[in-house]
Amino acid sequence: MIAYEVVADVEQAVDGRYMRYMRETHIPEVLATGCFQGAIFARSSPGRYRTSYLARTQADLDRYLEMHTAAMRADFAAHF
């Protein structure tokens, strides 16, 4: 397994909205790409979150980075 980790520092004013978006929208959409086997979403401290996406192979991670990252980042930016 290869872990692709994303860390976010979130302002208190949007904390609840961020958590909902990640759990209900973003993480399911990332997993729907088929590039990852699973994900772990956790708060490491108040306002700081870590999402670990688990790819089976480097090729799966590379495929995600090449084909899906731009759209996922654009959608995230539209929400936050």
PDB file of C-alpha atoms in Angstrom:
ATOM      1  CA  MET A   1       0.000   0.000   0.000  1.00  0.00           C
ATOM      2  CA  ILE A   2       1.070   3.534  -0.749  1.00  0.00           C
ATOM      3  CA  ALA A   3      -0.361   6.392   1.305  1.00  0.00           C
ATOM      4  CA  TYR A   4      -1.099   9.759  -0.293  1.00  0.00           C
ATOM      5  CA  GLU A   5      -1.647  12.191   2.559  1.00  0.00           C
ATOM      6  CA  VAL A   6      -3.245  15.612   2.578  1.00  0.00           C
ATOM      7  CA  VAL A   7      -3.140  17.872   5.632  1.00  0.00           C
ATOM      8  CA  ALA A   8      -5.500  20.835   6.009  1.00  0.00           C
ATOM      9  CA  ASP A   9      -5.653  23.611   8.565  1.00  0.00           C
ATOM     10  CA  VAL A  10      -9.276  24.731   8.785  1.00  0.00           C
ATOM     11  CA  GLU A  11     -10.641  27.927  10.302  1.00  0.00           C
ATOM     12  CA  GLN A  12     -13.117  27.356  13.113  1.00  0.00           C
ATOM     13  CA  ALA A  13     -15.869  29.188  11.193  1.00  0.00           C
ATOM     14  CA  VAL A  14     -15.956  26.507   8.470  1.00  0.00           C
ATOM     15  CA  ASP A  15     -14.906  23.464  10.494  1.00  0.00           C
ATOM     16  CA  GLY A  16     -18.303  21.702  10.463  1.00  0.00           C
ATOM     17  CA  ARG A  17     -18.898  22.437   6.780  1.00  0.00           C
ATOM     18  CA  TYR A  18     -15.404  21.160   5.942  1.00  0.00           C
ATOM     19  CA  MET A  19     -15.954  17.898   7.821  1.00  0.00           C
ATOM     20  CA  ARG A  20     -19.301  17.313   6.074  1.00  0.00           C
ATOM     21  CA  TYR A  21     -17.868  18.107   2.655  1.00  0.00           C
ATOM     22  CA  MET A  22     -14.940  15.751   3.167  1.00  0.00           C
ATOM     23  CA  ARG A  23     -17.040  12.857   4.490  1.00  0.00           C
ATOM     24  CA  GLU A  24     -20.073  13.212   2.226  1.00  0.00           C
ATOM     25  CA  THR A  25     -18.595  14.562  -1.017  1.00  0.00           C
ATOM     26  CA  HIS A  26     -14.843  14.806  -1.496  1.00  0.00           C
ATOM     27  CA  ILE A  27     -13.585  11.505  -0.100  1.00  0.00           C
ATOM     28  CA  PRO A  28     -16.339   9.452  -1.810  1.00  0.00           C
ATOM     29  CA  GLU A  29     -15.546  11.196  -5.123  1.00  0.00           C
ATOM     30  CA  VAL A  30     -11.816  10.515  -4.760  1.00  0.00           C
ATOM     31  CA  LEU A  31     -12.519   6.850  -3.988  1.00  0.00           C
ATOM     32  CA  ALA A  32     -14.886   6.657  -6.987  1.00  0.00           C
ATOM     33  CA  THR A  33     -11.919   7.297  -9.295  1.00  0.00           C
ATOM     34  CA  GLY A  34     -10.835   3.718  -8.597  1.00  0.00           C
ATOM     35  CA  CYS A  35      -7.293   4.833  -7.840  1.00  0.00           C
ATOM     36  CA  PHE A  36      -7.481   4.152  -4.101  1.00  0.00           C
ATOM     37  CA  GLN A  37      -8.519   1.191  -1.982  1.00  0.00           C
ATOM     38  CA  GLY A  38      -9.588   3.272   0.982  1.00  0.00           C
ATOM     39  CA  ALA A  39      -9.159   6.468   2.956  1.00  0.00           C
ATOM     40  CA  ILE A  40      -8.655   7.509   6.553  1.00  0.00           C
ATOM     41  CA  PHE A  41      -9.943  10.925   7.616  1.00  0.00           C
ATOM     42  CA  ALA A  42      -8.895  12.178  11.047  1.00  0.00           C
ATOM     43  CA  ARG A  43      -8.564  15.348  13.064  1.00  0.00           C
ATOM     44  CA  SER A  44      -5.046  15.509  14.440  1.00  0.00           C
ATOM     45  CA  SER A  45      -5.723  18.630  16.541  1.00  0.00           C
ATOM     46  CA  PRO A  46      -8.415  21.332  16.616  1.00  0.00           C
ATOM     47  CA  GLY A  47      -8.767  22.665  13.080  1.00  0.00           C
ATOM     48  CA  ARG A  48      -6.097  20.347  11.636  1.00  0.00           C
ATOM     49  CA  TYR A  49      -7.122  17.362   9.541  1.00  0.00           C
ATOM     50  CA  ARG A  50      -5.226  14.602   7.799  1.00  0.00           C
ATOM     51  CA  THR A  51      -6.652  12.492   5.023  1.00  0.00           C
ATOM     52  CA  SER A  52      -4.688   9.412   3.981  1.00  0.00           C
ATOM     53  CA  TYR A  53      -5.725   7.830   0.695  1.00  0.00           C
ATOM     54  CA  LEU A  54      -4.441   4.280   0.247  1.00  0.00           C
ATOM     55  CA  ALA A  55      -3.331   3.228  -3.237  1.00  0.00           C
ATOM     56  CA  ARG A  56      -2.474  -0.361  -4.043  1.00  0.00           C
ATOM     57  CA  THR A  57       0.387   0.596  -6.392  1.00  0.00           C
ATOM     58  CA  GLN A  58       2.479   3.581  -7.416  1.00  0.00           C
ATOM     59  CA  ALA A  59       0.820   3.337 -10.846  1.00  0.00           C
ATOM     60  CA  ASP A  60      -2.603   3.839  -9.221  1.00  0.00           C
ATOM     61  CA  LEU A  61      -1.365   6.921  -7.382  1.00  0.00           C
ATOM     62  CA  ASP A  62       0.291   8.271 -10.535  1.00  0.00           C
ATOM     63  CA  ARG A  63      -2.959   7.773 -12.461  1.00  0.00           C
ATOM     64  CA  TYR A  64      -4.860   9.759  -9.831  1.00  0.00           C
ATOM     65  CA  LEU A  65      -2.302  12.568  -9.867  1.00  0.00           C
ATOM     66  CA  GLU A  66      -2.286  12.762 -13.672  1.00  0.00           C
ATOM     67  CA  MET A  67      -5.979  12.326 -14.409  1.00  0.00           C
ATOM     68  CA  HIS A  68      -7.972  13.533 -11.402  1.00  0.00           C
ATOM     69  CA  THR A  69      -6.057  15.914  -9.149  1.00  0.00           C
ATOM     70  CA  ALA A  70      -6.825  19.127 -11.060  1.00  0.00           C
ATOM     71  CA  ALA A  71     -10.592  18.549 -11.052  1.00  0.00           C
ATOM     72  CA  MET A  72     -10.645  17.532  -7.385  1.00  0.00           C
ATOM     73  CA  ARG A  73      -8.655  20.598  -6.354  1.00  0.00           C
ATOM     74  CA  ALA A  74     -10.909  22.857  -8.427  1.00  0.00           C
ATOM     75  CA  ASP A  75     -14.020  21.429  -6.774  1.00  0.00           C
ATOM     76  CA  PHE A  76     -12.457  21.863  -3.341  1.00  0.00           C
ATOM     77  CA  ALA A  77     -11.518  25.475  -4.138  1.00  0.00           C
ATOM     78  CA  ALA A  78     -15.098  26.159  -5.268  1.00  0.00           C
ATOM     79  CA  HIS A  79     -16.357  25.069  -1.845  1.00  0.00           C
ATOM     80  CA  PHE A  80     -13.630  26.699   0.255  1.00  0.00           C
TER      81      PHE A  80
END
